[in-house]
mmCIF file of C-alpha atoms in Angstrom:
data_model
loop_
_atom_site.group_PDB
_atom_site.id
_atom_site.type_symbol
_atom_site.label_atom_id
_atom_site.label_comp_id
_atom_site.label_asym_id
_atom_site.label_seq_id
_atom_site.Cartn_x
_atom_site.Cartn_y
_atom_site.Cartn_z
ATOM 1 C CA MET Q 1 170.635 168.663 85.855
ATOM 2 C CA GLY Q 2 169.978 170.373 89.183
ATOM 3 C CA ALA Q 3 170.260 169.297 92.815
ATOM 4 C CA THR Q 4 166.555 168.641 93.328
ATOM 5 C CA ARG Q 5 165.526 165.156 94.458
ATOM 6 C CA ILE Q 6 162.191 163.336 94.496
ATOM 7 C CA GLY Q 7 161.272 160.848 97.198
ATOM 8 C CA ILE Q 8 158.459 158.301 96.808
ATOM 9 C CA ASP Q 9 156.910 156.106 99.480
ATOM 10 C CA VAL Q 10 154.461 153.367 98.488
ATOM 11 C CA GLY Q 11 152.448 152.181 101.485
ATOM 12 C CA GLY Q 12 149.470 149.916 101.900
ATOM 13 C CA THR Q 13 147.024 152.834 101.711
ATOM 14 C CA ASN Q 14 148.679 155.864 100.106
ATOM 15 C CA VAL Q 15 151.481 156.788 97.733
ATOM 16 C CA ASP Q 16 153.400 159.870 98.887
ATOM 17 C CA ALA Q 17 155.828 161.940 96.847
ATOM 18 C CA VAL Q 18 157.953 164.879 97.943
ATOM 19 C CA VAL Q 19 160.298 167.234 96.096
ATOM 20 C CA LEU Q 20 163.394 168.305 98.027
ATOM 21 C CA SER Q 21 166.200 170.770 97.460
ATOM 22 C CA GLY Q 22 168.786 170.150 100.147
ATOM 23 C CA THR Q 23 166.721 170.045 103.350
ATOM 24 C CA LYS Q 24 163.938 172.267 101.984
ATOM 25 C CA VAL Q 25 160.618 170.733 100.960
ATOM 26 C CA LEU Q 26 159.545 172.325 97.675
ATOM 27 C CA GLY Q 27 156.359 170.346 97.081
ATOM 28 C CA LYS Q 28 154.490 167.221 98.073
ATOM 29 C CA ALA Q 29 151.485 165.075 97.134
ATOM 30 C CA LYS Q 30 149.502 162.156 98.562
ATOM 31 C CA VAL Q 31 147.240 159.920 96.463
ATOM 32 C CA LEU Q 32 145.281 156.831 97.390
ATOM 33 C CA LEU Q 33 146.948 153.636 96.241
ATOM 34 C CA ASN Q 34 145.290 151.900 93.316
ATOM 35 C CA HIS Q 35 146.098 148.243 94.006
ATOM 36 C CA GLU Q 36 145.121 147.331 90.459
ATOM 37 C CA ASN Q 37 147.509 149.865 88.911
ATOM 38 C CA LEU Q 38 150.397 150.683 91.243
ATOM 39 C CA ILE Q 39 152.459 152.396 88.540
ATOM 40 C CA GLU Q 40 149.686 154.888 87.721
ATOM 41 C CA SER Q 41 149.431 155.789 91.415
ATOM 42 C CA ILE Q 42 153.167 156.485 91.501
ATOM 43 C CA LYS Q 43 152.964 158.609 88.347
ATOM 44 C CA GLU Q 44 150.068 160.611 89.777
ATOM 45 C CA ALA Q 45 151.834 161.290 93.081
ATOM 46 C CA VAL Q 46 155.085 162.376 91.402
ATOM 47 C CA TYR Q 47 153.219 164.515 88.861
ATOM 48 C CA TRP Q 48 151.300 166.465 91.504
ATOM 49 C CA ALA Q 49 154.379 166.858 93.724
ATOM 50 C CA MET Q 50 156.270 168.363 90.784
ATOM 51 C CA GLN Q 51 153.284 170.574 89.918
ATOM 52 C CA SER Q 52 152.987 171.848 93.478
ATOM 53 C CA SER Q 53 156.667 172.776 93.541
ATOM 54 C CA GLY Q 54 156.931 174.101 89.981
ATOM 55 C CA THR Q 55 159.821 171.695 89.407
ATOM 56 C CA SER Q 56 161.110 171.030 85.913
ATOM 57 C CA PRO Q 57 162.224 167.457 85.099
ATOM 58 C CA ALA Q 58 165.620 168.867 84.081
ATOM 59 C CA ASP Q 59 166.149 170.039 87.674
ATOM 60 C CA VAL Q 60 165.768 166.557 89.202
ATOM 61 C CA SER Q 61 169.059 164.834 89.990
ATOM 62 C CA ALA Q 62 167.715 161.571 91.472
ATOM 63 C CA VAL Q 63 164.550 159.712 92.448
ATOM 64 C CA MET Q 64 164.465 157.575 95.603
ATOM 65 C CA ALA Q 65 161.647 155.102 96.284
ATOM 66 C CA GLY Q 66 160.552 153.030 99.233
ATOM 67 C CA THR Q 67 158.132 150.253 98.421
ATOM 68 C CA THR Q 68 156.287 147.339 99.997
ATOM 69 C CA HIS Q 69 155.635 145.913 96.524
ATOM 70 C CA PHE Q 70 157.741 142.767 96.904
ATOM 71 C CA VAL Q 71 156.899 141.850 100.486
ATOM 72 C CA ASN Q 72 153.214 142.370 99.632
ATOM 73 C CA ALA Q 73 153.596 140.043 96.649
ATOM 74 C CA LEU Q 74 154.895 137.430 99.064
ATOM 75 C CA ILE Q 75 152.126 138.052 101.607
ATOM 76 C CA GLN Q 76 149.453 137.818 98.919
ATOM 77 C CA ARG Q 77 151.276 134.971 97.123
ATOM 78 C CA ARG Q 78 150.902 136.765 93.790
ATOM 79 C CA GLY Q 79 153.489 137.054 91.014
ATOM 80 C CA LEU Q 80 155.786 134.435 92.585
ATOM 81 C CA HIS Q 81 157.717 131.819 90.600
ATOM 82 C CA ARG Q 82 158.489 128.292 91.710
ATOM 83 C CA VAL Q 83 162.119 127.804 92.674
ATOM 84 C CA LEU Q 84 164.479 124.898 92.072
ATOM 85 C CA LEU Q 85 166.830 124.653 95.043
ATOM 86 C CA ILE Q 86 170.314 123.282 94.365
ATOM 87 C CA ARG Q 87 172.198 122.533 97.571
ATOM 88 C CA LEU Q 88 175.951 121.895 97.402
ATOM 89 C CA CYS Q 89 176.451 119.612 100.370
ATOM 90 C CA GLY Q 90 177.901 116.230 99.427
ATOM 91 C CA PRO Q 91 176.869 113.665 102.050
ATOM 92 C CA ALA Q 92 176.286 116.376 104.678
ATOM 93 C CA THR Q 93 172.842 117.814 105.590
ATOM 94 C CA VAL Q 94 170.944 115.092 103.670
ATOM 95 C CA ALA Q 95 168.881 114.503 106.827
ATOM 96 C CA LEU Q 96 167.522 118.035 106.448
ATOM 97 C CA PRO Q 97 165.294 118.074 103.342
ATOM 98 C CA PRO Q 98 164.885 121.413 101.524
ATOM 99 C CA PHE Q 99 161.601 123.334 102.039
ATOM 100 C CA LEU Q 100 160.967 121.201 105.161
ATOM 101 C CA ASP Q 101 160.452 124.180 107.490
ATOM 102 C CA MET Q 102 157.931 126.015 105.265
ATOM 103 C CA SER Q 103 154.188 126.007 105.825
ATOM 104 C CA PRO Q 104 152.230 123.844 103.355
ATOM 105 C CA HIS Q 105 150.584 126.826 101.596
ATOM 106 C CA MET Q 106 153.928 128.607 101.066
ATOM 107 C CA ARG Q 107 155.641 125.416 99.970
ATOM 108 C CA GLU Q 108 152.866 124.829 97.442
ATOM 109 C CA VAL Q 109 153.645 128.195 95.854
ATOM 110 C CA LEU Q 110 157.455 128.143 96.061
ATOM 111 C CA ASP Q 111 158.610 124.506 95.817
ATOM 112 C CA GLY Q 112 159.950 123.826 92.334
ATOM 113 C CA GLY Q 113 161.961 120.799 93.416
ATOM 114 C CA SER Q 114 165.443 120.331 94.848
ATOM 115 C CA LEU Q 115 168.783 118.714 93.986
ATOM 116 C CA LEU Q 116 171.433 117.780 96.552
ATOM 117 C CA LEU Q 117 174.815 117.796 94.776
ATOM 118 C CA SER Q 118 178.490 117.431 95.645
ATOM 119 C CA GLY Q 119 180.286 120.435 97.123
ATOM 120 C CA GLY Q 120 180.280 122.639 100.196
ATOM 121 C CA PHE Q 121 182.831 123.456 102.874
ATOM 122 C CA GLU Q 122 183.422 122.653 106.513
ATOM 123 C CA TYR Q 123 182.874 125.403 109.093
ATOM 124 C CA ASP Q 124 186.434 126.749 108.714
ATOM 125 C CA GLY Q 125 185.843 127.522 105.023
ATOM 126 C CA GLY Q 126 189.102 125.825 104.046
ATOM 127 C CA ARG Q 127 188.268 122.141 103.929
ATOM 128 C CA GLU Q 128 185.899 120.860 101.268
ATOM 129 C CA ILE Q 129 183.141 118.476 102.254
ATOM 130 C CA CYS Q 130 183.733 117.121 98.753
ATOM 131 C CA PRO Q 131 184.709 118.653 95.391
ATOM 132 C CA LEU Q 132 182.195 119.935 92.881
ATOM 133 C CA LYS Q 133 181.295 117.505 90.106
ATOM 134 C CA GLU Q 134 180.717 119.078 86.705
ATOM 135 C CA SER Q 135 178.794 116.025 85.537
ATOM 136 C CA GLU Q 136 176.188 116.621 88.267
ATOM 137 C CA LEU Q 137 175.802 120.272 87.290
ATOM 138 C CA GLU Q 138 175.482 119.298 83.627
ATOM 139 C CA GLU Q 139 172.609 116.984 84.582
ATOM 140 C CA ALA Q 140 171.142 119.782 86.750
ATOM 141 C CA ALA Q 141 171.076 122.017 83.655
ATOM 142 C CA ARG Q 142 169.159 119.322 81.754
ATOM 143 C CA HIS Q 143 166.754 119.020 84.702
ATOM 144 C CA ILE Q 144 166.103 122.775 84.598
ATOM 145 C CA VAL Q 145 165.239 122.588 80.914
ATOM 146 C CA ARG Q 146 162.998 119.539 81.381
ATOM 147 C CA SER Q 147 161.155 120.952 84.402
ATOM 148 C CA GLY Q 148 160.562 124.402 82.948
ATOM 149 C CA VAL Q 149 161.583 126.061 86.220
ATOM 150 C CA ARG Q 150 163.168 129.437 85.530
ATOM 151 C CA SER Q 151 164.185 130.522 89.053
ATOM 152 C CA VAL Q 152 167.073 128.757 90.795
ATOM 153 C CA ALA Q 153 168.495 129.168 94.306
ATOM 154 C CA LEU Q 154 172.055 127.885 94.679
ATOM 155 C CA CYS Q 155 173.097 127.201 98.276
ATOM 156 C CA GLY Q 156 176.458 125.819 99.371
ATOM 157 C CA VAL Q 157 177.136 124.635 102.918
ATOM 158 C CA PHE Q 158 179.071 127.402 104.740
ATOM 159 C CA SER Q 159 179.161 129.527 101.582
ATOM 160 C CA PRO Q 160 179.210 132.828 103.571
ATOM 161 C CA VAL Q 161 182.615 131.680 104.859
ATOM 162 C CA ASN Q 162 183.810 130.526 101.447
ATOM 163 C CA PRO Q 163 181.634 131.252 98.375
ATOM 164 C CA VAL Q 164 183.982 129.587 95.844
ATOM 165 C CA HIS Q 165 181.769 126.556 95.221
ATOM 166 C CA GLU Q 166 178.600 128.607 94.716
ATOM 167 C CA GLU Q 167 180.355 130.887 92.240
ATOM 168 C CA ALA Q 168 181.967 127.998 90.357
ATOM 169 C CA ALA Q 169 178.692 126.067 90.256
ATOM 170 C CA GLU Q 170 176.878 129.069 88.778
ATOM 171 C CA LYS Q 171 179.469 129.367 86.001
ATOM 172 C CA LEU Q 172 179.204 125.665 85.180
ATOM 173 C CA LEU Q 173 175.398 125.801 85.177
ATOM 174 C CA ARG Q 174 175.501 128.799 82.840
ATOM 175 C CA LYS Q 175 177.912 126.983 80.541
ATOM 176 C CA HIS Q 176 175.702 123.911 80.200
ATOM 177 C CA LEU Q 177 172.446 125.890 80.011
ATOM 178 C CA GLN Q 178 173.910 127.943 77.177
ATOM 179 C CA ALA Q 179 174.844 124.712 75.383
ATOM 180 C CA LEU Q 180 171.175 123.757 75.672
ATOM 181 C CA GLY Q 181 170.075 127.066 74.160
ATOM 182 C CA VAL Q 182 169.022 128.711 77.450
ATOM 183 C CA GLY Q 183 170.235 132.297 77.885
ATOM 184 C CA GLU Q 184 171.230 134.108 81.065
ATOM 185 C CA GLN Q 185 167.947 136.036 81.260
ATOM 186 C CA ASP Q 186 165.896 132.872 80.723
ATOM 187 C CA VAL Q 187 167.004 131.302 84.018
ATOM 188 C CA LEU Q 188 167.694 133.571 87.009
ATOM 189 C CA ILE Q 189 170.125 132.148 89.575
ATOM 190 C CA THR Q 190 170.370 133.477 93.140
ATOM 191 C CA LEU Q 191 173.524 132.693 95.147
ATOM 192 C CA SER Q 192 172.714 132.266 98.836
ATOM 193 C CA HIS Q 193 175.899 133.894 100.172
ATOM 194 C CA LYS Q 194 174.839 137.176 98.543
ATOM 195 C CA VAL Q 195 171.474 137.112 100.321
ATOM 196 C CA GLY Q 196 171.736 135.524 103.763
ATOM 197 C CA GLN Q 197 174.218 134.866 106.518
ATOM 198 C CA LEU Q 198 175.396 131.796 108.452
ATOM 199 C CA GLY Q 199 172.602 129.338 109.183
ATOM 200 C CA LEU Q 200 171.813 126.885 106.386
ATOM 201 C CA VAL Q 201 168.015 126.664 106.659
ATOM 202 C CA GLN Q 202 167.444 130.400 107.102
ATOM 203 C CA ARG Q 203 169.905 131.316 104.322
ATOM 204 C CA GLU Q 204 168.346 128.735 102.009
ATOM 205 C CA HIS Q 205 164.918 130.260 102.689
ATOM 206 C CA SER Q 206 166.268 133.763 102.029
ATOM 207 C CA ALA Q 207 167.698 132.659 98.684
ATOM 208 C CA ILE Q 208 164.435 130.894 97.746
ATOM 209 C CA LEU Q 209 162.372 134.021 98.491
ATOM 210 C CA ASN Q 210 164.713 136.165 96.425
ATOM 211 C CA ALA Q 211 164.659 133.713 93.519
ATOM 212 C CA ALA Q 212 160.853 133.558 93.634
ATOM 213 C CA LEU Q 213 160.593 137.356 93.410
ATOM 214 C CA ARG Q 214 163.265 138.088 90.813
ATOM 215 C CA PRO Q 215 161.066 137.578 87.723
ATOM 216 C CA LEU Q 216 158.523 139.994 89.219
ATOM 217 C CA ALA Q 217 161.284 142.486 90.043
ATOM 218 C CA ARG Q 218 162.650 142.244 86.494
ATOM 219 C CA THR Q 219 159.306 143.522 85.165
ATOM 220 C CA SER Q 220 158.073 145.867 87.919
ATOM 221 C CA ILE Q 221 161.265 147.869 88.463
ATOM 222 C CA PRO Q 222 161.596 148.755 84.748
ATOM 223 C CA ALA Q 223 157.910 149.761 84.994
ATOM 224 C CA TYR Q 224 158.885 152.254 87.708
ATOM 225 C CA SER Q 225 161.546 153.646 85.388
ATOM 226 C CA SER Q 226 159.111 153.843 82.472
ATOM 227 C CA ALA Q 227 156.572 155.691 84.612
ATOM 228 C CA LEU Q 228 159.194 158.250 85.601
ATOM 229 C CA ALA Q 229 160.400 158.545 81.988
ATOM 230 C CA SER Q 230 156.845 159.408 80.909
ATOM 231 C CA LEU Q 231 157.099 162.411 83.258
ATOM 232 C CA GLY Q 232 160.376 163.503 81.661
ATOM 233 C CA LEU Q 233 162.571 161.986 84.386
ATOM 234 C CA SER Q 234 164.463 159.455 82.263
ATOM 235 C CA SER Q 235 167.808 161.144 83.034
ATOM 236 C CA ALA Q 236 167.350 160.975 86.820
ATOM 237 C CA PRO Q 237 168.765 157.740 88.310
ATOM 238 C CA LEU Q 238 166.292 155.648 90.303
ATOM 239 C CA TYR Q 239 167.203 154.237 93.717
ATOM 240 C CA PHE Q 240 165.334 152.046 96.203
ATOM 241 C CA THR Q 241 165.682 152.164 99.962
ATOM 242 C CA SER Q 242 167.276 148.981 101.290
ATOM 243 C CA ASN Q 243 166.527 147.220 104.565
ATOM 244 C CA ASP Q 244 169.534 148.819 106.275
ATOM 245 C CA GLY Q 245 168.591 152.393 105.331
ATOM 246 C CA THR Q 246 171.066 152.837 102.485
ATOM 247 C CA LEU Q 247 170.153 153.223 98.802
ATOM 248 C CA LEU Q 248 170.173 150.533 96.115
ATOM 249 C CA PRO Q 249 170.445 151.357 92.408
ATOM 250 C CA ALA Q 250 167.432 150.076 90.492
ATOM 251 C CA ALA Q 251 169.476 147.293 88.862
ATOM 252 C CA ALA Q 252 170.642 146.021 92.269
ATOM 253 C CA ALA Q 253 167.073 146.055 93.598
ATOM 254 C CA ALA Q 254 165.964 144.010 90.572
ATOM 255 C CA ASP Q 255 168.595 141.371 91.424
ATOM 256 C CA MET Q 256 167.933 141.410 95.190
ATOM 257 C CA PRO Q 257 164.273 142.349 95.773
ATOM 258 C CA VAL Q 258 164.365 140.874 99.306
ATOM 259 C CA ASN Q 259 166.679 143.751 100.261
ATOM 260 C CA THR Q 260 163.695 146.122 99.919
ATOM 261 C CA PHE Q 261 161.280 144.192 102.194
ATOM 262 C CA GLN Q 262 161.372 146.807 104.966
ATOM 263 C CA SER Q 263 162.103 149.907 102.878
ATOM 264 C CA GLY Q 264 158.802 151.539 103.908
ATOM 265 C CA PRO Q 265 159.404 151.442 107.688
ATOM 266 C CA VAL Q 266 163.089 152.242 107.134
ATOM 267 C CA ASN Q 267 162.134 155.408 105.243
ATOM 268 C CA SER Q 268 160.036 156.471 108.226
ATOM 269 C CA VAL Q 269 162.835 155.785 110.702
ATOM 270 C CA ARG Q 270 165.465 157.637 108.681
ATOM 271 C CA GLY Q 271 163.059 160.459 107.827
ATOM 272 C CA ALA Q 272 162.167 160.982 111.491
ATOM 273 C CA ALA Q 273 165.851 161.120 112.418
ATOM 274 C CA PHE Q 274 166.495 163.627 109.635
ATOM 275 C CA LEU Q 275 163.561 165.902 110.497
ATOM 276 C CA SER Q 276 164.121 165.825 114.264
ATOM 277 C CA GLY Q 277 167.896 166.062 114.165
ATOM 278 C CA LEU Q 278 168.065 163.176 116.672
ATOM 279 C CA ARG Q 279 170.578 160.413 116.132
ATOM 280 C CA ASP Q 280 169.116 158.095 118.777
ATOM 281 C CA ALA Q 281 165.342 157.779 119.106
ATOM 282 C CA VAL Q 282 162.276 155.541 119.000
ATOM 283 C CA VAL Q 283 160.076 156.177 115.952
ATOM 284 C CA LEU Q 284 156.369 155.377 115.490
ATOM 285 C CA ASP Q 285 154.973 155.425 111.948
ATOM 286 C CA ILE Q 286 151.146 155.391 111.956
ATOM 287 C CA GLY Q 287 149.834 154.627 108.493
ATOM 288 C CA GLY Q 288 146.464 153.690 107.068
ATOM 289 C CA THR Q 289 146.825 149.966 107.785
ATOM 290 C CA THR Q 290 149.633 149.426 110.303
ATOM 291 C CA THR Q 291 151.698 151.165 112.948
ATOM 292 C CA ASP Q 292 155.427 150.454 112.744
ATOM 293 C CA ALA Q 293 157.818 150.993 115.647
ATOM 294 C CA GLY Q 294 161.574 151.168 115.092
ATOM 295 C CA MET Q 295 164.731 152.609 116.595
ATOM 296 C CA VAL Q 296 167.328 155.014 115.286
ATOM 297 C CA VAL Q 297 170.852 154.330 116.550
ATOM 298 C CA SER Q 298 173.582 156.760 115.476
ATOM 299 C CA GLY Q 299 171.272 158.033 112.730
ATOM 300 C CA LEU Q 300 170.553 154.621 111.151
ATOM 301 C CA PRO Q 301 167.856 151.987 111.748
ATOM 302 C CA ARG Q 302 168.880 149.485 114.404
ATOM 303 C CA PRO Q 303 169.367 146.062 112.761
ATOM 304 C CA SER Q 304 167.608 143.026 114.095
ATOM 305 C CA GLY Q 305 169.826 140.782 116.209
ATOM 306 C CA GLN Q 306 167.879 137.601 115.518
ATOM 307 C CA GLU Q 307 166.386 135.632 112.673
ATOM 308 C CA VAL Q 308 163.478 137.327 110.941
ATOM 309 C CA SER Q 309 160.289 135.540 109.962
ATOM 310 C CA VAL Q 310 158.756 136.639 106.648
ATOM 311 C CA CYS Q 311 155.260 135.230 106.054
ATOM 312 C CA GLY Q 312 156.068 132.507 108.553
ATOM 313 C CA ILE Q 313 159.320 131.615 106.754
ATOM 314 C CA ARG Q 314 162.466 131.791 108.871
ATOM 315 C CA THR Q 315 165.210 133.870 107.230
ATOM 316 C CA ASN Q 316 168.470 135.537 108.221
ATOM 317 C CA LEU Q 317 168.081 138.546 105.947
ATOM 318 C CA ARG Q 318 169.701 141.766 107.091
ATOM 319 C CA MET Q 319 166.574 143.470 108.392
ATOM 320 C CA PRO Q 320 165.830 146.446 110.663
ATOM 321 C CA ASP Q 321 164.457 145.857 114.151
ATOM 322 C CA VAL Q 322 160.897 146.974 113.375
ATOM 323 C CA THR Q 323 157.684 145.820 115.034
ATOM 324 C CA SER Q 324 154.396 146.193 113.136
ATOM 325 C CA ILE Q 325 150.865 145.984 114.536
ATOM 326 C CA GLY Q 326 147.581 146.074 112.637
ATOM 327 C CA LEU Q 327 146.491 149.533 113.794
ATOM 328 C CA GLY Q 328 146.164 152.482 111.408
ATOM 329 C CA GLY Q 329 143.828 155.196 110.237
ATOM 330 C CA GLY Q 330 141.693 152.723 108.318
ATOM 331 C CA SER Q 331 141.499 150.083 111.081
ATOM 332 C CA LEU Q 332 137.973 148.810 111.717
ATOM 333 C CA VAL Q 333 136.410 149.476 115.138
ATOM 334 C CA ARG Q 334 134.004 146.715 116.158
ATOM 335 C CA MET Q 335 131.801 145.810 119.118
ATOM 336 C CA HIS Q 336 131.781 142.179 120.213
ATOM 337 C CA THR Q 337 129.189 140.822 122.647
ATOM 338 C CA ALA Q 338 129.498 137.432 124.293
ATOM 339 C CA ALA Q 339 126.656 135.003 123.595
ATOM 340 C CA GLY Q 340 123.931 134.424 126.174
ATOM 341 C CA PRO Q 341 122.103 136.670 128.655
ATOM 342 C CA GLY Q 342 124.308 139.134 130.464
ATOM 343 C CA GLY Q 343 127.187 138.510 128.083
ATOM 344 C CA SER Q 344 130.040 140.994 128.362
ATOM 345 C CA SER Q 345 131.008 143.305 125.512
ATOM 346 C CA CYS Q 346 134.333 144.541 124.217
ATOM 347 C CA VAL Q 347 135.566 146.808 121.460
ATOM 348 C CA THR Q 348 138.385 145.820 119.113
ATOM 349 C CA VAL Q 349 140.394 148.028 116.750
ATOM 350 C CA GLY Q 350 142.003 146.286 113.739
ATOM 351 C CA PRO Q 351 143.832 144.398 112.413
ATOM 352 C CA GLN Q 352 141.324 144.485 109.532
ATOM 353 C CA SER Q 353 141.439 147.803 107.692
ATOM 354 C CA VAL Q 354 139.624 149.576 104.884
ATOM 355 C CA ALA Q 355 143.094 150.762 103.807
ATOM 356 C CA CYS Q 356 142.960 152.774 100.565
ATOM 357 C CA LEU Q 357 139.131 152.716 100.600
ATOM 358 C CA LEU Q 358 139.025 155.056 103.604
ATOM 359 C CA ASN Q 359 137.639 157.922 101.509
ATOM 360 C CA THR Q 360 134.557 155.885 100.589
ATOM 361 C CA ARG Q 361 134.135 153.327 103.396
ATOM 362 C CA CYS Q 362 134.456 155.292 106.664
ATOM 363 C CA LEU Q 363 131.475 156.954 108.369
ATOM 364 C CA HIS Q 364 132.670 160.483 107.612
ATOM 365 C CA ALA Q 365 132.670 159.639 103.907
ATOM 366 C CA GLY Q 366 129.105 158.374 104.190
ATOM 367 C CA GLY Q 367 130.282 154.786 104.148
ATOM 368 C CA PRO Q 368 129.274 151.816 106.303
ATOM 369 C CA ASP Q 369 132.490 151.212 108.288
ATOM 370 C CA PHE Q 370 133.497 152.717 111.624
ATOM 371 C CA THR Q 371 137.251 153.292 111.568
ATOM 372 C CA ALA Q 372 140.000 154.645 113.793
ATOM 373 C CA THR Q 373 139.949 157.856 111.730
ATOM 374 C CA ASP Q 374 136.256 158.316 112.597
ATOM 375 C CA VAL Q 375 137.150 158.018 116.287
ATOM 376 C CA ALA Q 376 139.813 160.708 115.990
ATOM 377 C CA VAL Q 377 137.464 163.070 114.124
ATOM 378 C CA LEU Q 378 134.521 162.447 116.485
ATOM 379 C CA LEU Q 379 136.744 163.224 119.467
ATOM 380 C CA GLY Q 380 137.945 166.443 117.840
ATOM 381 C CA LYS Q 381 141.545 165.191 117.598
ATOM 382 C CA MET Q 382 141.665 165.842 113.848
ATOM 383 C CA SER Q 383 139.570 167.295 111.045
ATOM 384 C CA TRP Q 384 138.061 165.309 108.218
ATOM 385 C CA PHE Q 385 139.542 166.242 104.854
ATOM 386 C CA GLY Q 386 137.765 163.633 102.760
ATOM 387 C CA GLY Q 387 135.105 166.027 101.569
ATOM 388 C CA ALA Q 388 131.612 164.664 101.868
ATOM 389 C CA GLN Q 389 130.036 164.973 105.297
ATOM 390 C CA SER Q 390 130.001 164.459 109.026
ATOM 391 C CA PRO Q 391 128.424 161.247 110.248
ATOM 392 C CA THR Q 392 124.660 161.573 110.509
ATOM 393 C CA ALA Q 393 122.859 160.955 113.777
ATOM 394 C CA GLN Q 394 121.958 157.517 112.462
ATOM 395 C CA SER Q 395 125.545 156.582 111.487
ATOM 396 C CA SER Q 396 126.857 157.874 114.814
ATOM 397 C CA GLN Q 397 124.691 155.238 116.509
ATOM 398 C CA GLN Q 398 127.019 152.663 114.930
ATOM 399 C CA VAL Q 399 129.809 153.852 117.223
ATOM 400 C CA PRO Q 400 130.462 151.109 119.781
ATOM 401 C CA GLY Q 401 129.276 152.211 123.219
ATOM 402 C CA GLY Q 402 127.873 155.489 121.925
ATOM 403 C CA SER Q 403 130.179 157.625 124.081
ATOM 404 C CA VAL Q 404 132.470 158.622 121.232
ATOM 405 C CA ALA Q 405 129.591 159.991 119.167
ATOM 406 C CA SER Q 406 128.811 162.645 121.761
ATOM 407 C CA GLY Q 407 132.076 164.355 120.880
ATOM 408 C CA SER Q 408 131.269 164.614 117.179
ATOM 409 C CA SER Q 409 132.893 167.457 115.293
ATOM 410 C CA GLY Q 410 131.923 168.929 111.948
ATOM 411 C CA SER Q 411 133.581 168.315 108.635
ATOM 412 C CA SER Q 412 136.124 170.828 107.505
ATOM 413 C CA GLY Q 413 134.547 170.764 104.045
ATOM 414 C CA THR Q 414 137.884 171.180 102.272
ATOM 415 C CA SER Q 415 138.994 168.883 99.481
ATOM 416 C CA GLY Q 416 142.026 166.610 99.475
ATOM 417 C CA SER Q 417 143.093 163.237 100.822
ATOM 418 C CA SER Q 418 142.034 161.996 104.211
ATOM 419 C CA GLY Q 419 144.382 161.977 107.141
ATOM 420 C CA SER Q 420 145.275 158.981 109.297
ATOM 421 C CA SER Q 421 145.072 158.920 113.032
#
């Protein structure tokens, strides 16, 4: 096995793959994301990157991937499992019901019930609120079997200070579930102290999100590995970029999918630092759907110093300090005119985007939508690489205000994927 590595980035519009040897780029490829078949898009990108570099699978030492797969699943509320929350709290925190701080539509998807059991520690981590009761956990195991819920979040009060009760409760749950004929892979248990930090509500939410995504991760991450194996890369270990810019083995990502939520923007931040040689910088990543802004501090993404909201759910996940706005190459440009005589007009860009349909929907592709990429091409700031044509005189009239159309430039006429502004 050689020292060649393959990097993959799955965005909202494109899948990019690059082949590296040390700091030298040997080959690269960009393909439009097929939302109906993500794995095939990844295979296609890696295949063409290897073809362009003449790389043999035997030369590849590792594959690293950044993906928005799991955060997108949460945003779209697809592939999620209901979660049973077990809080170890004794008489404490009973005035704070689980799932209380979630929006109704997210709670409808995620709420698989809750149990408030004995356990938990005081803030010093040394004094128990009350001891664990095995009889309660035995009944909790029966409840899991009766309810059919297969994702469990286990959250003990002040467990980041002392995780003993969470760990002991998991062992007891496993013991009684096994006695009921339920195996370890049949019920997936997330311990909150491994996911979040101090702050009961936010840590509970973090554990719930992870538990809801774990069944999806257990199927999709092996699918990544199978796709790579079909290209002859079964011997190359697969890693995923974590929220803090380090790498997670595939097995760790399958257990903690929430740790990959910001892997896409983090790849951009770390990549910019690597390519520029700067250890402290502000980075802008302009994609097909969004623009992400982040900071590099001492060569690593700056972590967020406050709680992070994910789909309106407050969490305390370890996340990078990244701001995203709905402006990218596929963002729709629209004219809005106020009602009534003499109404004023304004132009908006985004947040709606044609995303991966840019090659068929934008004006330069002969489509009906005026996008930010059309603006850049019409102003001569970039060339169109999507193939088909320049906007016709008629389609140029769709440009809000008309002034942009006067700067129209011709199509390059070359084949390949379209660029983003």
